[in-house]
Short mmCIF file of C-alpha atoms in Angstrom, two decimals:
data_model
loop_
_atom_site.label_atom_id
_atom_site.label_comp_id
_atom_site.label_asym_id
_atom_site.label_seq_id
_atom_site.Cartn_x
_atom_site.Cartn_y
_atom_site.Cartn_z
CA MET A 1298 42.11 85.75 102.59
CA GLU A 1299 45.50 85.21 104.15
CA HIS A 1300 47.30 81.84 104.02
CA HIS A 1301 50.41 80.61 105.79
CA LEU A 1302 51.83 77.61 103.94
CA THR A 1303 54.57 75.19 104.98
CA THR A 1304 56.56 73.30 102.36
CA PRO A 1305 56.18 70.76 100.94
CA VAL A 1306 52.71 72.12 100.19
CA ARG A 1307 50.13 69.51 99.22
CA GLU A 1308 48.26 70.03 95.97
CA GLU A 1309 44.88 70.19 97.78
CA ASP A 1310 46.20 73.12 99.86
CA VAL A 1311 47.50 74.89 96.74
CA ARG A 1312 44.06 74.56 95.21
CA LYS A 1313 42.51 76.39 98.18
CA LEU A 1314 44.33 79.59 97.14
CA ARG A 1315 42.36 82.11 95.12
CA MET A 1316 43.39 85.08 93.02
CA GLY A 1317 43.85 88.13 95.27
CA ASP A 1318 44.68 86.10 98.42
CA LEU A 1319 47.73 86.95 100.50
CA VAL A 1320 50.20 84.13 101.07
CA TYR A 1321 53.26 83.55 103.27
CA VAL A 1322 55.58 80.55 102.92
CA THR A 1323 57.63 78.75 105.57
CA GLY A 1324 60.10 76.04 104.58
CA THR A 1325 62.05 75.81 101.35
CA VAL A 1326 62.31 78.40 98.62
CA ILE A 1327 64.78 77.89 95.74
CA THR A 1328 65.89 80.65 93.39
CA ALA A 1329 65.83 79.88 89.67
CA ARG A 1330 65.93 82.25 86.72
CA ASP A 1331 66.38 81.80 82.97
CA GLU A 1332 69.58 79.73 83.04
CA ALA A 1333 68.59 77.52 85.98
CA HIS A 1334 65.21 76.69 84.39
CA LEU A 1335 66.95 75.73 81.16
CA GLU A 1336 69.64 73.69 82.89
CA ALA A 1337 67.15 71.80 85.09
CA LEU A 1338 64.92 70.96 82.13
CA GLU A 1339 67.84 69.90 79.94
CA LEU A 1340 69.15 67.60 82.68
CA HIS A 1341 65.72 66.04 83.03
CA GLU A 1342 65.48 65.48 79.28
CA ARG A 1343 68.82 63.68 79.36
CA GLY A 1344 67.44 61.38 82.05
CA GLU A 1345 69.31 63.05 84.91
CA GLU A 1346 67.85 65.08 87.76
CA PRO A 1347 68.79 68.52 89.14
CA PRO A 1348 70.52 68.58 92.55
CA VAL A 1349 67.37 69.84 94.33
CA ASP A 1350 63.79 68.63 94.60
CA PHE A 1351 61.34 71.34 93.55
CA LYS A 1352 58.25 69.32 94.50
CA GLY A 1353 55.89 71.25 96.73
CA VAL A 1354 58.32 74.12 97.39
CA GLY A 1355 58.57 77.74 96.28
CA VAL A 1356 60.50 78.51 93.11
CA PHE A 1357 61.70 82.09 93.33
CA HIS A 1358 62.47 84.11 90.20
CA CYS A 1359 65.33 85.94 91.85
CA GLY A 1360 68.97 86.75 91.29
CA PRO A 1361 70.07 87.78 94.76
CA ILE A 1362 73.08 89.69 96.06
CA MET A 1363 74.91 87.23 98.31
CA LYS A 1364 77.96 87.77 100.48
CA LYS A 1365 80.23 85.31 102.25
CA VAL A 1366 80.63 86.25 105.90
CA ASP A 1367 82.99 84.05 107.97
CA GLY A 1368 82.80 81.35 105.31
CA GLU A 1369 78.98 81.26 105.32
CA TRP A 1370 76.77 82.61 102.53
CA THR A 1371 74.41 85.36 103.66
CA VAL A 1372 71.67 87.18 101.80
CA VAL A 1373 72.17 90.91 101.23
CA ALA A 1374 69.20 91.58 98.94
CA ALA A 1375 66.83 89.14 97.27
CA GLY A 1376 63.83 90.63 95.48
CA PRO A 1377 61.97 89.09 92.55
CA THR A 1378 63.00 89.44 88.92
CA THR A 1379 60.65 89.85 85.93
CA SER A 1380 58.87 86.52 85.61
CA ALA A 1381 57.72 87.04 82.02
CA ARG A 1382 61.13 85.89 80.79
CA MET A 1383 60.46 82.42 82.21
CA GLU A 1384 57.08 82.14 80.44
CA ILE A 1385 58.73 80.22 77.57
CA PHE A 1386 59.51 77.21 79.77
CA GLN A 1387 57.55 77.66 83.02
CA ASP A 1388 54.71 75.33 81.97
CA ASN A 1389 57.17 72.56 81.16
CA PHE A 1390 58.97 73.23 84.45
CA ILE A 1391 55.74 73.03 86.48
CA GLU A 1392 54.71 69.80 84.75
CA THR A 1393 58.15 68.23 85.23
CA PHE A 1394 59.06 69.31 88.77
CA ARG A 1395 55.67 70.12 90.38
CA PRO A 1396 56.52 73.16 92.55
CA ALA A 1397 53.68 74.54 94.70
CA ILE A 1398 54.26 78.22 94.16
CA ILE A 1399 56.14 80.27 91.60
CA ILE A 1400 57.33 83.52 93.19
CA GLY A 1401 58.20 86.52 91.06
CA LYS A 1402 57.04 89.90 89.86
CA GLY A 1403 55.24 91.29 86.87
CA GLY A 1404 52.99 88.24 86.41
CA MET A 1405 52.97 85.48 83.81
CA GLY A 1406 50.93 84.48 80.80
CA ASP A 1407 48.46 81.88 79.58
CA LEU A 1408 50.90 78.97 79.31
CA THR A 1409 51.84 79.26 82.98
CA SER A 1410 48.21 79.80 83.96
CA LYS A 1411 47.17 76.60 82.14
CA ALA A 1412 49.96 74.61 83.81
CA CYS A 1413 48.88 75.99 87.21
CA GLN A 1414 45.34 74.74 86.57
CA GLU A 1415 46.42 71.35 85.32
CA PHE A 1416 49.10 70.53 87.89
CA GLY A 1417 48.01 72.50 90.96
CA CYS A 1418 50.40 75.42 91.22
CA VAL A 1419 50.01 79.17 91.89
CA TYR A 1420 51.94 82.34 91.10
CA GLY A 1421 52.70 84.60 94.06
CA ALA A 1422 53.55 88.19 93.14
CA PHE A 1423 56.17 89.68 95.44
CA THR A 1424 56.56 93.47 95.27
CA GLY A 1425 59.22 94.16 92.65
CA GLY A 1426 62.35 95.78 93.98
CA ALA A 1427 61.47 95.09 97.62
CA ALA A 1428 64.68 93.11 98.01
CA LEU A 1429 65.29 93.75 101.69
CA LEU A 1430 61.73 92.87 102.63
CA ALA A 1431 62.27 89.55 100.87
CA ALA A 1432 65.68 89.04 102.47
CA ARG A 1433 64.11 89.49 105.91
CA GLY A 1434 62.04 86.34 105.43
CA ILE A 1435 65.09 84.24 104.52
CA LYS A 1436 66.47 82.65 107.67
CA LYS A 1437 69.25 80.49 106.33
CA VAL A 1438 71.11 79.71 103.13
CA ARG A 1439 70.96 75.94 103.11
CA ASP A 1440 72.76 75.25 99.86
CA VAL A 1441 73.93 76.58 96.54
CA PHE A 1442 74.29 74.75 93.24
CA TRP A 1443 75.72 75.76 89.85
CA LEU A 1444 77.36 78.89 91.30
CA GLU A 1445 80.58 78.42 89.33
CA GLU A 1446 78.82 77.65 86.05
CA LEU A 1447 75.98 80.18 86.14
CA GLY A 1448 77.17 82.96 88.45
CA MET A 1449 75.54 84.60 91.47
CA PRO A 1450 72.30 85.88 89.88
CA GLU A 1451 71.51 82.74 87.86
CA CYS A 1452 72.47 79.81 90.09
CA LEU A 1453 70.23 77.81 92.46
CA TRP A 1454 70.19 79.21 96.01
CA VAL A 1455 68.31 77.01 98.47
CA TYR A 1456 66.81 79.08 101.28
CA ASP A 1457 65.14 78.18 104.57
CA VAL A 1458 62.39 80.76 104.88
CA GLU A 1459 59.98 81.77 107.62
CA ASP A 1460 56.74 83.53 106.77
CA PHE A 1461 58.28 84.64 103.50
CA GLY A 1462 55.90 87.22 102.06
CA PRO A 1463 53.50 88.83 101.70
CA MET A 1464 52.80 87.61 98.20
CA ILE A 1465 49.58 88.21 96.32
CA VAL A 1466 48.22 85.22 94.45
CA THR A 1467 47.82 86.65 90.95
CA ILE A 1468 47.56 83.28 89.17
CA ASP A 1469 45.54 80.60 90.95
CA SER A 1470 44.84 77.01 89.95
CA HIS A 1471 41.30 77.85 88.81
CA GLY A 1472 42.08 80.00 85.79
CA GLY A 1473 42.36 83.39 87.53
CA ASN A 1474 45.16 85.65 86.29
CA MET A 1475 45.10 89.15 87.77
CA THR A 1476 47.95 90.58 85.69
CA GLN A 1477 46.28 89.38 82.48
CA ASP A 1478 43.01 90.96 83.61
CA VAL A 1479 44.72 94.32 84.23
CA LYS A 1480 46.54 94.01 80.90
CA THR A 1481 43.23 93.55 79.08
CA GLN A 1482 41.80 96.64 80.82
CA VAL A 1483 44.92 98.68 80.04
CA THR A 1484 44.64 97.74 76.36
CA GLU A 1485 41.00 98.89 76.32
CA ARG A 1486 41.96 102.20 77.97
CA LEU A 1487 44.82 102.64 75.51
CA GLU A 1488 42.49 102.23 72.56
CA LYS A 1489 40.08 104.75 74.04
CA ILE A 1490 42.86 107.30 74.69
CA LEU A 1491 44.27 106.87 71.17
CA ALA A 1492 40.80 107.19 69.63
CA GLU A 1493 40.19 110.41 71.57
CA MET A 1494 43.48 111.79 70.28
CA GLU A 1495 42.38 111.06 66.73
CA GLY A 1496 39.37 113.29 67.53
CA MET B 403 98.98 115.88 93.83
CA LYS B 404 97.90 113.77 90.87
CA MET B 405 97.59 110.61 92.94
CA THR B 406 95.53 112.47 95.52
CA PHE B 407 93.08 113.66 92.88
CA GLU B 408 92.75 110.18 91.47
CA LYS B 409 91.91 108.85 94.90
CA ILE B 410 89.40 111.63 95.56
CA VAL B 411 87.59 110.89 92.29
CA GLU B 412 87.61 107.14 92.87
CA ASP B 413 86.41 107.39 96.49
CA THR B 414 83.68 109.84 95.44
CA ALA B 415 82.46 107.57 92.64
CA VAL B 416 82.29 104.58 95.01
CA GLU B 417 80.34 106.69 97.49
CA LEU B 418 77.95 107.87 94.75
CA LEU B 419 77.23 104.27 93.79
CA ARG B 420 76.61 103.39 97.43
CA ILE B 421 74.24 106.34 97.89
CA ALA B 422 72.42 105.60 94.63
CA ALA B 423 71.91 101.92 95.47
CA THR B 424 70.88 102.43 99.09
CA GLU B 425 69.20 105.85 99.44
CA LEU B 426 66.27 106.78 97.23
CA PRO B 427 66.00 110.59 96.91
CA VAL B 428 63.50 111.85 99.50
CA GLU B 429 61.43 113.68 96.88
CA TYR B 430 60.62 110.33 95.23
CA VAL B 431 59.85 108.76 98.61
CA GLU B 432 57.42 111.58 99.42
CA GLU B 433 55.70 111.10 96.05
CA ILE B 434 55.31 107.36 96.66
CA LYS B 435 53.86 108.16 100.12
CA LYS B 436 51.40 110.54 98.47
CA GLY B 437 50.51 107.78 96.02
CA LEU B 438 49.80 105.45 98.95
CA GLU B 439 47.55 108.03 100.61
CA GLU B 440 45.57 108.45 97.40
CA THR B 441 45.18 104.72 96.74
CA ASP B 442 42.09 102.94 98.05
CA GLY B 443 42.54 99.35 96.86
CA ALA B 444 44.21 96.92 99.28
CA VAL B 445 46.37 95.35 96.55
CA GLY B 446 47.82 98.68 95.44
CA ARG B 447 48.26 99.88 99.02
CA ALA B 448 50.13 96.70 99.88
CA GLN B 449 52.54 97.20 96.96
CA LEU B 450 53.26 100.84 97.79
CA GLY B 451 53.55 100.03 101.49
CA ASN B 452 56.08 97.27 100.75
CA ILE B 453 58.09 99.64 98.55
CA LEU B 454 58.21 102.29 101.30
CA GLU B 455 59.21 99.74 103.93
CA ASP B 456 61.95 98.45 101.64
CA ILE B 457 63.25 102.00 101.06
CA ASP B 458 63.47 102.50 104.84
CA LEU B 459 65.29 99.20 105.37
CA ALA B 460 67.78 100.17 102.67
CA ARG B 461 68.51 103.56 104.13
CA GLU B 462 68.76 102.30 107.73
CA GLY B 463 70.95 99.33 106.89
CA SER B 464 72.90 100.96 104.04
CA LYS B 465 71.96 98.02 101.83
CA PRO B 466 70.84 98.03 98.18
CA MET B 467 67.08 98.65 98.02
CA CYS B 468 66.84 96.25 95.07
CA GLN B 469 68.99 93.19 94.38
CA ASP B 470 69.26 94.31 90.76
CA THR B 471 71.82 97.07 91.15
CA GLY B 472 71.84 97.34 87.40
CA ILE B 473 74.39 98.20 84.81
CA VAL B 474 76.33 101.21 86.03
CA ALA B 475 76.32 104.47 84.08
CA PHE B 476 78.23 107.65 84.87
CA MET B 477 77.32 111.03 83.42
CA VAL B 478 80.46 113.14 83.66
CA LYS B 479 81.17 116.81 83.01
CA VAL B 480 84.86 117.66 82.93
CA GLY B 481 85.85 121.30 83.37
CA ASP B 482 88.63 122.63 81.15
CA ASN B 483 90.90 123.22 84.12
CA PHE B 484 90.18 120.10 86.14
CA PRO B 485 93.48 118.33 86.86
CA LEU B 486 92.43 114.95 85.39
CA ARG B 487 91.47 114.14 81.79
CA SER B 488 91.38 110.71 80.13
CA ARG B 489 92.39 108.97 83.39
CA ILE B 490 88.88 109.74 84.67
CA LYS B 491 87.52 106.84 82.67
CA GLU B 492 89.90 104.29 84.18
CA ILE B 493 89.24 105.68 87.66
CA LEU B 494 85.47 105.23 87.20
CA VAL B 495 86.03 101.65 86.05
CA ASP B 496 88.14 100.99 89.15
CA ALA B 497 85.45 102.63 91.31
CA THR B 498 82.82 100.31 89.80
CA ARG B 499 84.94 97.26 90.67
CA ARG B 500 85.41 98.53 94.22
CA ALA B 501 81.72 99.38 94.67
CA THR B 502 80.81 95.87 93.51
CA GLU B 503 82.76 94.51 96.50
CA GLU B 504 82.10 97.24 99.02
CA VAL B 505 78.43 98.25 98.65
CA PRO B 506 78.01 95.41 97.48
CA LEU B 507 76.53 95.59 93.99
CA ARG B 508 75.35 92.45 92.20
CA PRO B 509 77.75 91.42 89.44
CA ASN B 510 75.68 92.20 86.35
CA ALA B 511 78.09 92.39 83.42
CA VAL B 512 77.76 89.32 81.23
CA ASP B 513 80.22 88.27 78.52
CA MET B 514 78.29 86.41 75.80
CA PHE B 515 81.08 83.81 75.60
CA LYS B 516 82.57 83.63 79.09
CA GLY B 517 79.57 84.47 81.27
CA ASN B 518 79.42 86.88 84.20
CA THR B 519 82.59 88.98 84.53
CA ARG B 520 81.89 89.17 88.29
CA ASP B 521 82.99 92.79 88.69
CA ASN B 522 80.40 94.81 86.72
CA VAL B 523 83.05 95.71 84.18
CA GLY B 524 83.20 94.31 80.75
CA LEU B 525 84.08 94.09 77.18
CA ASN B 526 86.01 96.63 75.22
CA GLY B 527 85.63 99.46 77.71
CA TYR B 528 81.85 99.83 77.26
CA VAL B 529 80.58 98.86 80.72
CA PRO B 530 80.27 100.77 82.99
CA MET B 531 78.76 103.22 80.52
CA ILE B 532 80.46 106.59 80.70
CA PHE B 533 78.98 109.69 79.06
CA ILE B 534 81.54 112.48 79.06
CA ASP B 535 80.87 116.12 78.35
CA MET B 536 83.49 118.89 78.32
CA VAL B 537 82.51 122.12 80.00
CA PRO B 538 84.12 125.43 80.96
CA GLY B 539 85.50 125.87 84.47
CA GLY B 540 87.63 123.85 86.82
CA ASP B 541 85.17 121.34 88.31
CA LEU B 542 84.34 117.71 87.68
CA GLU B 543 80.69 116.66 87.96
CA ILE B 544 79.85 112.96 88.27
CA ILE B 545 76.37 111.45 88.32
CA ALA B 546 76.21 107.74 89.12
CA MET B 547 73.13 106.03 87.73
CA PRO B 548 72.81 102.26 88.17
CA LYS B 549 69.75 101.03 86.22
CA GLY B 550 68.11 97.65 86.57
CA GLY B 551 67.37 95.16 83.82
CA GLY B 552 63.61 94.93 84.31
CA SER B 553 62.90 98.54 83.46
CA THR B 554 65.67 98.63 80.86
CA ASN B 555 63.96 95.82 78.95
CA ILE B 556 60.80 97.88 78.45
CA ALA B 557 62.52 100.77 76.68
CA ALA B 558 61.02 101.58 73.29
CA HIS B 559 62.39 103.11 70.14
CA ARG B 560 60.75 104.05 66.87
CA MET B 561 61.69 105.97 63.76
CA LEU B 562 58.38 107.74 63.08
CA LYS B 563 57.35 109.25 59.80
CA PRO B 564 57.93 113.00 60.25
CA GLY B 565 54.41 113.64 58.94
CA LEU B 566 52.97 112.06 62.08
CA GLY B 567 54.40 114.95 64.10
CA TRP B 568 53.58 115.51 67.76
CA LYS B 569 50.45 113.38 67.61
CA GLY B 570 52.52 110.43 66.45
CA ILE B 571 55.08 111.01 69.18
CA LYS B 572 52.44 111.21 71.90
CA GLN B 573 50.67 108.08 70.71
CA PHE B 574 53.94 106.16 70.57
CA VAL B 575 54.86 107.16 74.14
CA ILE B 576 51.49 106.09 75.52
CA GLU B 577 51.64 102.82 73.56
CA ALA B 578 55.13 102.17 74.91
CA LEU B 579 53.89 102.52 78.48
CA ALA B 580 50.85 100.30 77.84
CA GLU B 581 53.19 97.71 76.38
CA ALA B 582 55.52 98.01 79.40
CA GLY B 583 52.56 97.18 81.65
CA SER B 584 53.59 95.35 84.80
CA LEU B 585 57.04 94.31 83.61
CA GLY B 586 59.32 97.10 84.79
CA CYS B 587 58.16 97.65 88.41
CA PRO B 588 55.74 100.59 88.24
CA PRO B 589 55.10 103.28 89.37
CA TYR B 590 57.42 104.45 86.63
CA PHE B 591 59.52 107.47 85.74
CA VAL B 592 59.50 108.21 82.01
CA GLY B 593 62.19 109.82 79.85
CA VAL B 594 61.38 110.74 76.24
CA GLY B 595 64.09 111.67 73.75
CA ILE B 596 63.13 113.16 70.40
CA GLY B 597 65.32 113.90 67.41
CA GLY B 598 69.04 113.63 66.82
CA GLY B 599 69.13 110.20 65.29
CA GLU B 600 68.46 106.55 66.03
CA ASP B 601 71.09 106.56 68.78
CA LEU B 602 70.91 110.05 70.27
CA CYS B 603 67.17 109.92 70.98
CA MET B 604 67.75 106.96 73.32
CA THR B 605 70.60 108.71 75.14
CA LEU B 606 68.47 111.84 75.48
CA ALA B 607 65.61 109.75 76.85
CA LYS B 608 67.90 108.21 79.48
CA LYS B 609 69.32 111.61 80.45
CA ALA B 610 65.79 113.06 80.62
CA LEU B 611 65.16 110.76 83.62
CA LEU B 612 67.76 112.77 85.53
CA LYS B 613 66.11 116.15 85.06
CA PRO B 614 65.06 117.63 88.41
CA PHE B 615 61.93 115.91 89.72
CA LYS B 616 58.71 117.60 88.58
CA SER B 617 60.61 120.33 86.75
CA ARG B 618 59.15 121.10 83.35
CA ASN B 619 60.82 121.75 80.03
CA GLU B 620 61.97 125.36 79.57
CA ASN B 621 59.93 125.48 76.36
CA PRO B 622 56.31 126.00 77.53
CA ASP B 623 54.91 124.04 74.56
CA VAL B 624 57.05 121.05 75.48
CA ALA B 625 56.21 121.51 79.17
CA ALA B 626 52.49 121.30 78.30
CA ILE B 627 53.12 118.08 76.37
CA GLU B 628 54.99 116.62 79.37
CA ASP B 629 51.95 117.31 81.57
CA GLU B 630 49.54 115.95 78.97
CA LEU B 631 51.53 112.73 78.51
CA LEU B 632 52.00 112.14 82.24
CA GLY B 633 48.24 112.51 82.67
CA LYS B 634 47.40 110.13 79.83
CA VAL B 635 49.94 107.54 80.98
CA ASN B 636 48.28 107.55 84.40
CA GLN B 637 44.88 107.14 82.73
CA LEU B 638 46.11 103.71 81.58
CA ARG B 639 45.88 102.70 85.27
CA ILE B 640 48.57 100.05 85.10
CA GLY B 641 49.05 100.75 88.80
CA ALA B 642 51.73 99.80 91.28
CA MET B 643 53.39 96.56 90.12
CA GLY B 644 50.88 96.39 87.28
CA LEU B 645 48.05 95.25 89.54
CA GLY B 646 45.72 98.06 88.52
CA GLU B 647 45.77 100.20 91.68
CA GLY B 648 47.89 103.21 92.63
CA PRO B 649 49.93 105.54 90.41
CA THR B 650 51.30 104.34 87.06
CA ALA B 651 53.92 107.06 86.49
CA LEU B 652 55.36 109.62 88.91
CA ASP B 653 57.04 111.96 86.44
CA LEU B 654 57.82 112.40 82.73
CA HIS B 655 60.46 114.51 81.00
CA ILE B 656 61.11 115.27 77.35
CA GLU B 657 64.51 116.12 75.90
CA LEU B 658 64.63 117.49 72.36
CA ALA B 659 67.28 117.67 69.64
CA ALA B 660 66.96 118.78 66.04
CA ARG B 661 66.12 115.97 63.60
CA HIS B 662 66.94 115.11 60.01
CA PRO B 663 64.18 116.36 57.64
CA ALA B 664 63.36 112.74 56.73
CA SER B 665 63.50 111.33 60.27
CA LEU B 666 61.56 111.59 63.50
CA PRO B 667 63.43 109.41 65.99
CA VAL B 668 61.73 108.86 69.34
CA GLY B 669 63.16 107.04 72.34
CA VAL B 670 61.32 106.11 75.51
CA VAL B 671 63.43 105.08 78.49
CA ILE B 672 61.57 103.96 81.58
CA SER B 673 62.73 103.65 85.17
CA CYS B 674 61.18 101.52 87.87
CA TRP B 675 60.10 103.20 91.13
CA ALA B 676 63.74 102.97 92.22
CA LEU B 677 65.17 105.74 90.04
CA ARG B 678 68.62 105.54 91.58
CA HIS B 679 71.18 108.27 91.12
CA ALA B 680 73.54 110.51 93.08
CA ARG B 681 75.62 113.49 92.00
CA ALA B 682 78.87 115.03 93.14
CA VAL B 683 80.95 118.02 92.17
CA ILE B 684 84.70 117.92 92.77
CA THR B 685 86.43 121.27 92.50
CA GLY B 686 89.89 121.88 91.09
CA GLU B 687 91.03 122.16 94.72
CA GLY B 688 89.75 118.68 95.48
CA GLU B 689 86.71 119.71 97.51
CA VAL B 690 83.79 117.31 97.16
CA SER B 691 80.12 118.20 97.50
CA ILE B 692 77.50 115.50 97.18
CA ASP B 693 73.95 116.15 96.00
CA ARG B 694 71.29 113.61 97.01
CA SER B 695 68.32 115.50 95.56
CA ALA B 696 65.90 114.08 93.01
#
C-alpha cells in the first residue's frame, strides 16, 4: 500500500502503516544524527527543551551537504545515514519527543521496534546513498539549529518537504521489522554455508 | 615551470574528486542495471531503481551522488623523473580543501577535541590519507578515492591461526559480510587483503577494491577463490539495502602478501554501491589524461 502523510501525523494514522508499505511525507522533516539525539535528550533531562518540536514530524537520520546561495541555505545532497548508530537512544527519543516517522537506512533493532509499538511510530527506510533523490523532495530550508556547535552533518536542519520519499516502512507499530527478519534469514543461510564448507 | 606543475597537479586532483563524487563508473552502473533486471521483488527493484535514478541525477547535475563524500584517500605513484616530490603531499591537501568548497564535499574530518575541521583536512597530516609509491618513469599517477563512513564501519579484521588456512579465510570473509548485513548500503564491492601484517592486510584490502572491475587475480588458484567467495556472499541474500532482494555483492577481489609463519592476517574492506574513484596520469611534460573506468 502507498500512503501520503502530512505532518503533524496523528498517531491513529501512523498505526495504519504496515511493514512493506510505501510512504511519502509532506510537511516537516528534521535532520538529527548521533550528536543531535544526545543533545536533545540531555536538554530534556535538564528540564529544558530543544529548539524544535519533533511531535508528529519526520526525524531524518541524515548529515546533508548544504550550501549558502545568496545568503540562503540550500540542500545539495541529503541522503540517509546508517540508523543503527542511533539505536542506543532512539527508544528514549521516541518516548520523549513522539515523532511520527524515523527516516534512515539500514534499519533498526528491537529497542526501536518496541518504542514504535508502544508510542505509535514507524521507521521509513530511504534508499541509502540516494542523496539527490532525497534532496528533490526538500522544498525549503526553514531553519537550522546547533550549526556552530555540532557542524554541518550533525546539526538540526528543519526542512519543508513535499512528497518526500519513497520510503519503505520496515518497522511498523505492530511489531513488524523487515530488516530484522532478513537478518535472521541471513544468519540461517550463513550457518548453512559454513556447515557445507566444513563438509 | 615548478609553479605550473603544482597548479596542474592541484587542478587535476580537484577534478578527480569531483568526478569521483559525481560520476559513478559506467561499468558499475551497467551492473546495477543488470541487477535490477534480474530482481523480481518490488522492494529490491525499488531500491535499485532509486540508486540508478540518483546516479543519473548526480551525473546530470554534477552533484555528489551521496551526501557522505567520505574521508578522502589518494593513491599516488610518483615516477623517478617527475618534477615534483614531497610537495605532492601538500598539493593534495590543498586540493582536498578546494574540492570541499568547489564540488562541494561534506566536511567530514573530525578532531576529537575541537570537532569538525570543516575542510576535510585534519590532524598531524593524516587526513586526507595519501598512499605514495615510487615507480620508474617520468609520470605521476593519482587515484582519488573518497569513501563513506557507513561502509567503512563494516570493515573486518582478524588475525587467524595459520592452521585454519584458506578455509578459515573464506569463512571469515563470508561471516564479515553476513555481519555487515544492511548497514553499509549494499549491493557491495568487497576487497580482501591477506598477509603482510595487522596493518598491511587492511591497506591491501582497500586497494583491492580498485582492481579493474570483474578482473580476476593473476594467480588462477586465487581467481577461483574470488569467484567462489563472490558466489557464496551472494547466497547470503542480504539484497539491495539489506531488504533481502537483489544482488548482495557486485564484485570481490583478493590481494595477497607473504605472511609471518605464526600469523595469518586477513582484512575485509567493503564499499557501498557507490564505489567512487577516478584516476589521472600527469606526464613529465604536464599532459593530463583522466581515466573514468571502473
